[in-house]
Every structure is written in C-alpha cells, then in structure tokens.
C-alpha cells in the first residue's frame, strides 16, 4: 500500500528552531506522510509510536519497513507505555494523528512542548473516533480539519489551527478522505509548530454545543430495503468511510436470501451488465460491490 505524499512546497520558517518530534500514528496511510512533512519543514522525527495489530484487523498496520532510515518504530503493549517511550526519546513535541487509543495525561505532557492532535472535524463538533462517518451520515458537504493541543480529555484541547475541506460524493473510503485531510493538516503544520514554540496556548474551543461521533452501532448496521434509496446509499458510504469496526459489521443487506456487506452503491443507472438493481421503498439503487457473509 502506497502512502499519500504530504505537500512538498512548504518549508520551515527560518526563524523557528528545528524540533525533535515524535509521531503517534498507527497506520501506513498516516505516519509516513507526517514524517515526510515534518522532515520537509526541517524537523527531526526520531520515533513513531505505533499500535499493536488487533487479532481481527483486516488490513495492514504500520511496520518498520514503512518508515525511512533513522526513524524508530515503537509498538507499546499498553497505553501507559507511551509515556515511557516519549520520555526516553526526550522529544520536544509529539504529533498525534488518528491514534486508536486514548493517551494518558502523563504521555500527553511528556514532551517538552506537549502533544498536539489533528482531528478531522470542526471541533467541538464530531468529537470522537468516527467524525467523518457521522458527517457523511448527517449529509454534511464539508468537514473541518483541526489541530489542537491535547489534554486529559478526548478532543477538547485548545485550537492551534483549523480549516475546512469539501466532502465530495466521490469519496468512498477512509484512505480517500485521509489523503485530503493530511494535505490540509500538513499545510497548517508550520503555523501550529510556530505557535507551540512561542508558548501560544491556542484558543479555547467555541462554547457552542459539541457532538460525539462514536462508532456506528447495531441500529445503523442493517439495510432496510423499504427505506429511501438515497438513505441506503448514504448508509453504505458512511460505513465504508468509517472503516473497520471490530464489534459491529455493517452495512449488512439480504439479497436473494444471502447476507452481504455492501461496499459500493450508486443511485445512477450504471452501464449495462454492471451492478444489481434493487427497488427500494422510494427509488432504485444499484449494488456495485459487496462481500458475501453467509
């Protein structure tokens, strides 16, 4: 799997010192581009803190072969071990991106300048592990990208930079969304690191009511063919963008007595001989890709 490249045009602010930065990221789609972006800015990444592969994980997790020479990979067995790793490498700052485990407060404060996190939402909206999945489910046409200081809670720290990117209908996978989020996040890194070095605390998150974007549950896992075709299409796209979930599998639909996990659908009639047309409660939907479960 080839990781997306971070933008190369950005260079380090010559007035900002070179930093020693730990990257805290679990996937080959996320850690290598961040290492590259930080190196392009003139900073050094001595270590990437990865994540132990779950037994039921279907894809590739970050391995040492994904990282450039001179960058160590540490795979802690427990969350509290992250603290010891960051202290051992004595980094100036830790940069977290999509890490599937909540970091303890001691780990967050271990680097000299603290720990920052990139979250793909306009915080405080869609805090939690599944922000883009919920944005798709709710019909959002754009998503936020927010760099914030990490604190003892989840996605609540003060904001250092934010932007908005379109959430186009053509995005159907975590990797597709992640590529665009990383591009936006990398472009903001110089500003974010400059604020850290200057001791800028950032802005508290807005006082507006936040929302929680947890993993999808059983109530959204089964396809009801009597529903609107547009709603089912959205359900399929939301699940596929949300990615792997070890506890609940979806979206599951019954076609000709067989259970399928739907991977791709379309509301527009595809070329002849392509897909399976399903008449829904309102409108037609074509199933383009699915995995048999029975």
PDB file of C-alpha atoms in Angstrom:
ATOM      1  CA  UNK A   1       0.000   0.000   0.000  1.00  0.00           C
ATOM      2  CA  UNK A   2       1.442   3.332  -1.010  1.00  0.00           C
ATOM      3  CA  UNK A   3       1.047   6.138   1.494  1.00  0.00           C
ATOM      4  CA  UNK A   4      -0.128   9.526   0.215  1.00  0.00           C
ATOM      5  CA  UNK A   5       2.560  12.163  -0.060  1.00  0.00           C
ATOM      6  CA  UNK A   6       2.352  15.305   2.030  1.00  0.00           C
ATOM      7  CA  UNK A   7       2.808  18.629   0.214  1.00  0.00           C
ATOM      8  CA  UNK A   8       6.468  19.356  -0.586  1.00  0.00           C
ATOM      9  CA  UNK A   9       6.113  23.054  -1.258  1.00  0.00           C
ATOM     10  CA  UNK A  10       6.048  24.074   2.414  1.00  0.00           C
ATOM     11  CA  UNK A  11       9.411  24.891   4.011  1.00  0.00           C
ATOM     12  CA  UNK A  12      10.321  25.582   7.594  1.00  0.00           C
ATOM     13  CA  UNK A  13      10.120  29.113   8.924  1.00  0.00           C
ATOM     14  CA  UNK A  14      13.772  30.072   9.221  1.00  0.00           C
ATOM     15  CA  UNK A  15      13.053  31.889  12.484  1.00  0.00           C
ATOM     16  CA  UNK A  16      11.657  28.731  14.112  1.00  0.00           C
ATOM     17  CA  UNK A  17      14.090  26.228  15.638  1.00  0.00           C
ATOM     18  CA  UNK A  18      14.370  22.656  14.407  1.00  0.00           C
ATOM     19  CA  UNK A  19      12.443  20.356  16.719  1.00  0.00           C
ATOM     20  CA  UNK A  20      12.655  16.727  17.745  1.00  0.00           C
ATOM     21  CA  UNK A  21       9.164  15.369  17.061  1.00  0.00           C
ATOM     22  CA  UNK A  22       7.559  12.036  17.906  1.00  0.00           C
ATOM     23  CA  UNK A  23       4.749  10.952  15.595  1.00  0.00           C
ATOM     24  CA  UNK A  24       1.928   8.997  17.256  1.00  0.00           C
ATOM     25  CA  UNK A  25       0.050   7.221  14.461  1.00  0.00           C
ATOM     26  CA  UNK A  26      -0.959   3.639  13.754  1.00  0.00           C
ATOM     27  CA  UNK A  27      -1.420   3.278  10.004  1.00  0.00           C
ATOM     28  CA  UNK A  28       0.828   3.289   6.919  1.00  0.00           C
ATOM     29  CA  UNK A  29      -1.538   5.838   5.363  1.00  0.00           C
ATOM     30  CA  UNK A  30      -0.878   8.328   8.171  1.00  0.00           C
ATOM     31  CA  UNK A  31       2.551   8.017   9.808  1.00  0.00           C
ATOM     32  CA  UNK A  32       4.879   8.126   6.745  1.00  0.00           C
ATOM     33  CA  UNK A  33       3.287  11.271   5.245  1.00  0.00           C
ATOM     34  CA  UNK A  34       3.551  13.037   8.608  1.00  0.00           C
ATOM     35  CA  UNK A  35       7.213  12.017   8.958  1.00  0.00           C
ATOM     36  CA  UNK A  36       7.834  13.349   5.454  1.00  0.00           C
ATOM     37  CA  UNK A  37       6.001  16.621   6.104  1.00  0.00           C
ATOM     38  CA  UNK A  38       7.917  17.242   9.325  1.00  0.00           C
ATOM     39  CA  UNK A  39      11.220  16.455   7.624  1.00  0.00           C
ATOM     40  CA  UNK A  40      10.395  18.870   4.807  1.00  0.00           C
ATOM     41  CA  UNK A  41       9.890  21.543   7.458  1.00  0.00           C
ATOM     42  CA  UNK A  42      13.387  20.850   8.823  1.00  0.00           C
ATOM     43  CA  UNK A  43      12.383  18.916  11.934  1.00  0.00           C
ATOM     44  CA  UNK A  44      13.715  15.536  13.055  1.00  0.00           C
ATOM     45  CA  UNK A  45      11.492  12.525  13.801  1.00  0.00           C
ATOM     46  CA  UNK A  46      13.422  10.005  15.932  1.00  0.00           C
ATOM     47  CA  UNK A  47      10.460   7.727  16.666  1.00  0.00           C
ATOM     48  CA  UNK A  48       6.968   6.811  15.552  1.00  0.00           C
ATOM     49  CA  UNK A  49       4.692   5.367  18.228  1.00  0.00           C
ATOM     50  CA  UNK A  50       2.561   2.731  16.513  1.00  0.00           C
ATOM     51  CA  UNK A  51      -0.146   0.348  17.619  1.00  0.00           C
ATOM     52  CA  UNK A  52      -0.193  -3.412  18.119  1.00  0.00           C
ATOM     53  CA  UNK A  53      -2.170  -5.162  15.389  1.00  0.00           C
ATOM     54  CA  UNK A  54      -5.579  -6.352  16.667  1.00  0.00           C
ATOM     55  CA  UNK A  55      -6.319 -10.031  16.029  1.00  0.00           C
ATOM     56  CA  UNK A  56      -9.311  -9.241  13.805  1.00  0.00           C
ATOM     57  CA  UNK A  57      -7.765  -6.322  11.924  1.00  0.00           C
ATOM     58  CA  UNK A  58      -8.259  -6.969   8.170  1.00  0.00           C
ATOM     59  CA  UNK A  59      -5.602  -4.646   6.768  1.00  0.00           C
ATOM     60  CA  UNK A  60      -2.002  -3.629   7.125  1.00  0.00           C
ATOM     61  CA  UNK A  61      -0.810  -1.814  10.233  1.00  0.00           C
ATOM     62  CA  UNK A  62       2.319   0.301  10.341  1.00  0.00           C
ATOM     63  CA  UNK A  63       5.589  -1.644  10.130  1.00  0.00           C
ATOM     64  CA  UNK A  64       9.238  -0.639  10.312  1.00  0.00           C
ATOM     65  CA  UNK A  65       9.557  -1.032   6.526  1.00  0.00           C
ATOM     66  CA  UNK A  66       7.052   1.826   6.088  1.00  0.00           C
ATOM     67  CA  UNK A  67       9.406   4.337   7.725  1.00  0.00           C
ATOM     68  CA  UNK A  68      12.578   5.965   6.365  1.00  0.00           C
ATOM     69  CA  UNK A  69      16.032   5.061   7.732  1.00  0.00           C
ATOM     70  CA  UNK A  70      16.811   6.598  11.107  1.00  0.00           C
ATOM     71  CA  UNK A  71      13.205   6.574  12.350  1.00  0.00           C
ATOM     72  CA  UNK A  72      12.484   4.012  15.059  1.00  0.00           C
ATOM     73  CA  UNK A  73       9.108   2.293  15.420  1.00  0.00           C
ATOM     74  CA  UNK A  74       7.875   1.696  18.976  1.00  0.00           C
ATOM     75  CA  UNK A  75       4.824  -0.524  19.452  1.00  0.00           C
ATOM     76  CA  UNK A  76       3.678  -0.261  23.080  1.00  0.00           C
ATOM     77  CA  UNK A  77       1.616  -3.063  24.584  1.00  0.00           C
ATOM     78  CA  UNK A  78      -0.203  -0.696  26.966  1.00  0.00           C
ATOM     79  CA  UNK A  79      -1.339   2.903  26.798  1.00  0.00           C
ATOM     80  CA  UNK A  80       0.786   3.898  29.778  1.00  0.00           C
ATOM     81  CA  UNK A  81       3.898   2.627  27.987  1.00  0.00           C
ATOM     82  CA  UNK A  82       3.608   5.567  25.567  1.00  0.00           C
ATOM     83  CA  UNK A  83       4.678   7.862  28.401  1.00  0.00           C
ATOM     84  CA  UNK A  84       7.937   5.974  28.912  1.00  0.00           C
ATOM     85  CA  UNK A  85       8.681   5.997  25.182  1.00  0.00           C
ATOM     86  CA  UNK A  86       8.209   9.742  24.818  1.00  0.00           C
ATOM     87  CA  UNK A  87      10.333  10.403  27.885  1.00  0.00           C
ATOM     88  CA  UNK A  88      13.078   8.063  26.677  1.00  0.00           C
ATOM     89  CA  UNK A  89      13.381   9.906  23.349  1.00  0.00           C
ATOM     90  CA  UNK A  90      13.175  13.298  25.099  1.00  0.00           C
ATOM     91  CA  UNK A  91      11.267  14.853  22.199  1.00  0.00           C
ATOM     92  CA  UNK A  92      10.231  18.468  22.044  1.00  0.00           C
ATOM     93  CA  UNK A  93       6.706  17.700  20.867  1.00  0.00           C
ATOM     94  CA  UNK A  94       4.508  14.735  19.952  1.00  0.00           C
ATOM     95  CA  UNK A  95       2.191  14.894  16.932  1.00  0.00           C
ATOM     96  CA  UNK A  96      -0.825  12.569  17.118  1.00  0.00           C
ATOM     97  CA  UNK A  97      -2.960  11.618  14.134  1.00  0.00           C
ATOM     98  CA  UNK A  98      -5.725   9.020  14.156  1.00  0.00           C
ATOM     99  CA  UNK A  99      -4.291   7.026  17.050  1.00  0.00           C
ATOM    100  CA  UNK A 100      -6.850   4.377  18.134  1.00  0.00           C
ATOM    101  CA  UNK A 101      -6.065   4.573  21.844  1.00  0.00           C
ATOM    102  CA  UNK A 102      -6.622   7.437  24.269  1.00  0.00           C
ATOM    103  CA  UNK A 103      -3.287   8.710  25.528  1.00  0.00           C
ATOM    104  CA  UNK A 104      -2.900   9.068  29.298  1.00  0.00           C
ATOM    105  CA  UNK A 105      -2.349  12.551  30.683  1.00  0.00           C
ATOM    106  CA  UNK A 106       1.247  11.689  31.588  1.00  0.00           C
ATOM    107  CA  UNK A 107       2.011  10.823  27.951  1.00  0.00           C
ATOM    108  CA  UNK A 108       0.359  13.996  26.664  1.00  0.00           C
ATOM    109  CA  UNK A 109       2.552  16.147  28.914  1.00  0.00           C
ATOM    110  CA  UNK A 110       5.781  14.133  28.492  1.00  0.00           C
ATOM    111  CA  UNK A 111       7.213  16.133  25.522  1.00  0.00           C
ATOM    112  CA  UNK A 112       8.770  19.483  26.377  1.00  0.00           C
ATOM    113  CA  UNK A 113       6.143  21.439  24.412  1.00  0.00           C
ATOM    114  CA  UNK A 114       3.299  18.974  24.923  1.00  0.00           C
ATOM    115  CA  UNK A 115       1.295  16.926  22.430  1.00  0.00           C
ATOM    116  CA  UNK A 116      -0.867  18.094  19.550  1.00  0.00           C
ATOM    117  CA  UNK A 117      -3.535  16.185  17.638  1.00  0.00           C
ATOM    118  CA  UNK A 118      -5.170  16.548  14.250  1.00  0.00           C
ATOM    119  CA  UNK A 119      -8.893  15.820  14.284  1.00  0.00           C
ATOM    120  CA  UNK A 120     -10.987  15.678  11.086  1.00  0.00           C
ATOM    121  CA  UNK A 121     -13.861  17.865  12.248  1.00  0.00           C
ATOM    122  CA  UNK A 122     -14.626  21.443  13.141  1.00  0.00           C
ATOM    123  CA  UNK A 123     -14.252  20.961  16.887  1.00  0.00           C
ATOM    124  CA  UNK A 124     -16.206  20.800  19.136  1.00  0.00           C
ATOM    125  CA  UNK A 125     -18.475  19.176  16.532  1.00  0.00           C
ATOM    126  CA  UNK A 126     -17.938  15.445  15.971  1.00  0.00           C
ATOM    127  CA  UNK A 127     -15.553  14.691  18.791  1.00  0.00           C
ATOM    128  CA  UNK A 128     -14.636  11.021  18.988  1.00  0.00           C
ATOM    129  CA  UNK A 129     -13.336   8.164  16.829  1.00  0.00           C
ATOM    130  CA  UNK A 130     -15.727   8.356  13.853  1.00  0.00           C
ATOM    131  CA  UNK A 131     -16.128  12.021  12.843  1.00  0.00           C
ATOM    132  CA  UNK A 132     -16.152  11.607   9.065  1.00  0.00           C
ATOM    133  CA  UNK A 133     -18.510   8.631   9.151  1.00  0.00           C
ATOM    134  CA  UNK A 134     -21.029  10.703  11.092  1.00  0.00           C
ATOM    135  CA  UNK A 135     -20.514  13.713   8.836  1.00  0.00           C
ATOM    136  CA  UNK A 136     -21.453  11.551   5.842  1.00  0.00           C
ATOM    137  CA  UNK A 137     -24.381  10.041   7.727  1.00  0.00           C
ATOM    138  CA  UNK A 138     -25.672  13.526   8.532  1.00  0.00           C
ATOM    139  CA  UNK A 139     -25.355  14.745   4.961  1.00  0.00           C
ATOM    140  CA  UNK A 140     -22.521  17.213   5.536  1.00  0.00           C
ATOM    141  CA  UNK A 141     -20.971  18.696   2.392  1.00  0.00           C
ATOM    142  CA  UNK A 142     -17.693  19.640   4.081  1.00  0.00           C
ATOM    143  CA  UNK A 143     -15.630  18.660   7.103  1.00  0.00           C
ATOM    144  CA  UNK A 144     -13.297  20.556   9.362  1.00  0.00           C
ATOM    145  CA  UNK A 145      -9.629  19.815   9.992  1.00  0.00           C
ATOM    146  CA  UNK A 146      -8.479  20.991  13.421  1.00  0.00           C
ATOM    147  CA  UNK A 147      -5.058  20.963  15.086  1.00  0.00           C
ATOM    148  CA  UNK A 148      -5.436  21.230  18.847  1.00  0.00           C
ATOM    149  CA  UNK A 149      -3.418  20.822  21.996  1.00  0.00           C
ATOM    150  CA  UNK A 150      -4.146  17.525  23.711  1.00  0.00           C
ATOM    151  CA  UNK A 151      -5.294  17.449  27.307  1.00  0.00           C
ATOM    152  CA  UNK A 152      -6.643  14.817  29.690  1.00  0.00           C
ATOM    153  CA  UNK A 153      -9.966  14.529  27.824  1.00  0.00           C
ATOM    154  CA  UNK A 154     -10.687  13.496  24.242  1.00  0.00           C
ATOM    155  CA  UNK A 155     -10.665  16.182  21.518  1.00  0.00           C
ATOM    156  CA  UNK A 156     -11.248  19.028  23.978  1.00  0.00           C
ATOM    157  CA  UNK A 157      -7.929  20.924  23.941  1.00  0.00           C
ATOM    158  CA  UNK A 158      -7.353  24.478  22.734  1.00  0.00           C
ATOM    159  CA  UNK A 159      -7.207  25.057  18.981  1.00  0.00           C
ATOM    160  CA  UNK A 160      -3.978  25.978  17.187  1.00  0.00           C
ATOM    161  CA  UNK A 161      -5.232  25.956  13.590  1.00  0.00           C
ATOM    162  CA  UNK A 162      -8.314  24.907  11.659  1.00  0.00           C
ATOM    163  CA  UNK A 163      -9.630  24.802   8.118  1.00  0.00           C
ATOM    164  CA  UNK A 164     -12.475  23.268   6.119  1.00  0.00           C
ATOM    165  CA  UNK A 165     -12.330  20.897   3.139  1.00  0.00           C
ATOM    166  CA  UNK A 166     -15.106  19.626   0.849  1.00  0.00           C
ATOM    167  CA  UNK A 167     -16.629  16.201   1.480  1.00  0.00           C
ATOM    168  CA  UNK A 168     -17.477  15.288  -2.089  1.00  0.00           C
ATOM    169  CA  UNK A 169     -19.795  12.469  -3.111  1.00  0.00           C
ATOM    170  CA  UNK A 170     -16.878  10.796  -4.870  1.00  0.00           C
ATOM    171  CA  UNK A 171     -15.112   9.994  -1.583  1.00  0.00           C
ATOM    172  CA  UNK A 172     -15.877   6.406  -0.612  1.00  0.00           C
ATOM    173  CA  UNK A 173     -13.044   5.225   1.619  1.00  0.00           C
ATOM    174  CA  UNK A 174     -11.052   6.134   4.700  1.00  0.00           C
ATOM    175  CA  UNK A 175      -7.926   6.330   2.530  1.00  0.00           C
ATOM    176  CA  UNK A 176      -9.563   8.777   0.113  1.00  0.00           C
ATOM    177  CA  UNK A 177     -10.695  11.089   2.899  1.00  0.00           C
ATOM    178  CA  UNK A 178      -7.428  10.695   4.788  1.00  0.00           C
ATOM    179  CA  UNK A 179      -5.376  11.852   1.790  1.00  0.00           C
ATOM    180  CA  UNK A 180      -7.261  15.147   1.671  1.00  0.00           C
ATOM    181  CA  UNK A 181      -7.215  15.645   5.437  1.00  0.00           C
ATOM    182  CA  UNK A 182      -3.444  15.058   5.518  1.00  0.00           C
ATOM    183  CA  UNK A 183      -2.887  17.606   2.766  1.00  0.00           C
ATOM    184  CA  UNK A 184      -4.799  20.226   4.735  1.00  0.00           C
ATOM    185  CA  UNK A 185      -3.172  19.234   8.027  1.00  0.00           C
ATOM    186  CA  UNK A 186       0.361  19.348   6.590  1.00  0.00           C
ATOM    187  CA  UNK A 187      -0.221  22.812   5.161  1.00  0.00           C
ATOM    188  CA  UNK A 188      -1.092  24.080   8.666  1.00  0.00           C
ATOM    189  CA  UNK A 189       1.871  22.443  10.444  1.00  0.00           C
ATOM    190  CA  UNK A 190       4.271  25.432  10.175  1.00  0.00           C
ATOM    191  CA  UNK A 191       1.736  27.713  11.861  1.00  0.00           C
ATOM    192  CA  UNK A 192       0.942  25.095  14.516  1.00  0.00           C
ATOM    193  CA  UNK A 193       4.574  24.414  15.450  1.00  0.00           C
ATOM    194  CA  UNK A 194       5.416  28.118  15.439  1.00  0.00           C
ATOM    195  CA  UNK A 195       2.652  28.733  17.963  1.00  0.00           C
ATOM    196  CA  UNK A 196       3.916  25.895  20.143  1.00  0.00           C
ATOM    197  CA  UNK A 197       7.478  27.238  20.176  1.00  0.00           C
ATOM    198  CA  UNK A 198       6.258  30.716  21.095  1.00  0.00           C
ATOM    199  CA  UNK A 199       4.280  29.339  24.038  1.00  0.00           C
ATOM    200  CA  UNK A 200       0.957  30.334  22.495  1.00  0.00           C
ATOM    201  CA  UNK A 201      -1.760  28.424  24.407  1.00  0.00           C
ATOM    202  CA  UNK A 202      -4.197  28.461  21.489  1.00  0.00           C
ATOM    203  CA  UNK A 203      -7.860  29.387  21.550  1.00  0.00           C
ATOM    204  CA  UNK A 204     -10.353  27.525  23.739  1.00  0.00           C
ATOM    205  CA  UNK A 205     -12.837  25.585  21.681  1.00  0.00           C
ATOM    206  CA  UNK A 206     -16.024  27.521  20.900  1.00  0.00           C
ATOM    207  CA  UNK A 207     -18.740  27.444  23.534  1.00  0.00           C
ATOM    208  CA  UNK A 208     -21.299  26.071  21.083  1.00  0.00           C
ATOM    209  CA  UNK A 209     -22.646  22.635  21.902  1.00  0.00           C
ATOM    210  CA  UNK A 210     -20.343  19.865  20.764  1.00  0.00           C
ATOM    211  CA  UNK A 211     -21.332  16.469  19.438  1.00  0.00           C
ATOM    212  CA  UNK A 212     -19.983  12.951  19.911  1.00  0.00           C
ATOM    213  CA  UNK A 213     -19.067  10.813  16.898  1.00  0.00           C
ATOM    214  CA  UNK A 214     -18.780   7.306  18.266  1.00  0.00           C
ATOM    215  CA  UNK A 215     -18.568   4.088  16.298  1.00  0.00           C
ATOM    216  CA  UNK A 216     -21.729   3.107  14.489  1.00  0.00           C
ATOM    217  CA  UNK A 217     -23.890   0.615  16.382  1.00  0.00           C
ATOM    218  CA  UNK A 218     -26.345  -2.141  15.544  1.00  0.00           C
ATOM    219  CA  UNK A 219     -29.142   0.352  14.963  1.00  0.00           C
ATOM    220  CA  UNK A 220     -27.394   1.502  11.766  1.00  0.00           C
ATOM    221  CA  UNK A 221     -25.867  -1.807  10.693  1.00  0.00           C
ATOM    222  CA  UNK A 222     -28.756  -3.438   8.794  1.00  0.00           C
ATOM    223  CA  UNK A 223     -30.034  -2.250   5.421  1.00  0.00           C
ATOM    224  CA  UNK A 224     -33.811  -1.883   5.203  1.00  0.00           C
ATOM    225  CA  UNK A 225     -34.764  -2.101   1.538  1.00  0.00           C
ATOM    226  CA  UNK A 226     -38.108  -0.417   2.296  1.00  0.00           C
ATOM    227  CA  UNK A 227     -36.233   2.809   3.094  1.00  0.00           C
ATOM    228  CA  UNK A 228     -35.402   5.550   0.594  1.00  0.00           C
ATOM    229  CA  UNK A 229     -32.705   4.630  -1.912  1.00  0.00           C
ATOM    230  CA  UNK A 230     -30.879   7.868  -1.090  1.00  0.00           C
ATOM    231  CA  UNK A 231     -30.777   6.982   2.619  1.00  0.00           C
ATOM    232  CA  UNK A 232     -29.441   3.484   1.943  1.00  0.00           C
ATOM    233  CA  UNK A 233     -26.794   4.895  -0.405  1.00  0.00           C
ATOM    234  CA  UNK A 234     -25.698   7.284   2.347  1.00  0.00           C
ATOM    235  CA  UNK A 235     -25.621   4.420   4.860  1.00  0.00           C
ATOM    236  CA  UNK A 236     -23.318   2.366   2.631  1.00  0.00           C
ATOM    237  CA  UNK A 237     -20.965   5.290   2.045  1.00  0.00           C
ATOM    238  CA  UNK A 238     -20.871   6.247   5.735  1.00  0.00           C
ATOM    239  CA  UNK A 239     -19.936   2.721   6.818  1.00  0.00           C
ATOM    240  CA  UNK A 240     -17.205   2.391   4.194  1.00  0.00           C
ATOM    241  CA  UNK A 241     -15.641   5.735   5.075  1.00  0.00           C
ATOM    242  CA  UNK A 242     -15.818   4.866   8.787  1.00  0.00           C
ATOM    243  CA  UNK A 243     -13.603   1.830   8.091  1.00  0.00           C
ATOM    244  CA  UNK A 244     -13.104  -1.301  10.186  1.00  0.00           C
ATOM    245  CA  UNK A 245     -15.070  -1.738  13.395  1.00  0.00           C
ATOM    246  CA  UNK A 246     -14.308  -4.844  15.412  1.00  0.00           C
ATOM    247  CA  UNK A 247     -17.603  -5.009  17.314  1.00  0.00           C
ATOM    248  CA  UNK A 248     -20.257  -4.334  14.672  1.00  0.00           C
ATOM    249  CA  UNK A 249     -20.220  -5.171  10.967  1.00  0.00           C
ATOM    250  CA  UNK A 250     -22.191  -3.104   8.511  1.00  0.00           C
ATOM    251  CA  UNK A 251     -23.958  -2.282   6.368  1.00  0.00           C
ATOM    252  CA  UNK A 252     -25.446  -5.752   6.004  1.00  0.00           C
ATOM    253  CA  UNK A 253     -28.198  -6.419   3.462  1.00  0.00           C
ATOM    254  CA  UNK A 254     -30.122  -9.534   2.433  1.00  0.00           C
ATOM    255  CA  UNK A 255     -30.236 -10.151  -1.314  1.00  0.00           C
ATOM    256  CA  UNK A 256     -31.907 -13.338  -2.604  1.00  0.00           C
ATOM    257  CA  UNK A 257     -31.706 -14.865   0.861  1.00  0.00           C
ATOM    258  CA  UNK A 258     -27.968 -14.227   1.259  1.00  0.00           C
ATOM    259  CA  UNK A 259     -26.405 -11.715   3.642  1.00  0.00           C
ATOM    260  CA  UNK A 260     -23.971  -9.287   2.051  1.00  0.00           C
ATOM    261  CA  UNK A 261     -21.829  -6.483   3.363  1.00  0.00           C
ATOM    262  CA  UNK A 262     -22.336  -3.687   0.860  1.00  0.00           C
ATOM    263  CA  UNK A 263     -19.177  -1.947  -0.346  1.00  0.00           C
ATOM    264  CA  UNK A 264     -20.337   0.365  -3.123  1.00  0.00           C
ATOM    265  CA  UNK A 265     -23.689   1.536  -4.470  1.00  0.00           C
ATOM    266  CA  UNK A 266     -24.934   4.111  -6.935  1.00  0.00           C
ATOM    267  CA  UNK A 267     -28.168   5.995  -7.449  1.00  0.00           C
ATOM    268  CA  UNK A 268     -27.475   6.384 -11.174  1.00  0.00           C
ATOM    269  CA  UNK A 269     -28.049   3.573 -13.644  1.00  0.00           C
ATOM    270  CA  UNK A 270     -24.625   2.051 -14.396  1.00  0.00           C
ATOM    271  CA  UNK A 271     -23.578   0.643 -17.795  1.00  0.00           C
ATOM    272  CA  UNK A 272     -25.474  -2.431 -18.937  1.00  0.00           C
ATOM    273  CA  UNK A 273     -24.344  -5.584 -17.201  1.00  0.00           C
ATOM    274  CA  UNK A 274     -22.920  -3.681 -14.231  1.00  0.00           C
ATOM    275  CA  UNK A 275     -24.296  -3.952 -10.704  1.00  0.00           C
ATOM    276  CA  UNK A 276     -27.518  -5.344  -9.273  1.00  0.00           C
ATOM    277  CA  UNK A 277     -30.622  -3.157  -9.266  1.00  0.00           C
ATOM    278  CA  UNK A 278     -32.677  -3.123  -6.077  1.00  0.00           C
ATOM    279  CA  UNK A 279     -36.073  -1.446  -5.896  1.00  0.00           C
ATOM    280  CA  UNK A 280     -36.231   0.365  -2.560  1.00  0.00           C
ATOM    281  CA  UNK A 281     -39.094   1.987  -0.702  1.00  0.00           C
ATOM    282  CA  UNK A 282     -38.501   5.124  -2.749  1.00  0.00           C
ATOM    283  CA  UNK A 283     -36.368   4.863  -5.868  1.00  0.00           C
ATOM    284  CA  UNK A 284     -33.852   2.351  -7.217  1.00  0.00           C
ATOM    285  CA  UNK A 285     -30.344   1.575  -6.005  1.00  0.00           C
ATOM    286  CA  UNK A 286     -27.623  -0.370  -7.813  1.00  0.00           C
ATOM    287  CA  UNK A 287     -25.222  -2.514  -5.781  1.00  0.00           C
ATOM    288  CA  UNK A 288     -21.805  -2.351  -7.439  1.00  0.00           C
ATOM    289  CA  UNK A 289     -19.659  -4.225  -4.894  1.00  0.00           C
ATOM    290  CA  UNK A 290     -20.404  -6.421  -1.889  1.00  0.00           C
ATOM    291  CA  UNK A 291     -18.891  -9.229   0.198  1.00  0.00           C
ATOM    292  CA  UNK A 292     -20.906 -12.370   0.911  1.00  0.00           C
ATOM    293  CA  UNK A 293     -21.244 -13.103   4.640  1.00  0.00           C
ATOM    294  CA  UNK A 294     -23.059 -16.485   4.534  1.00  0.00           C
TER     295      UNK A 294
END
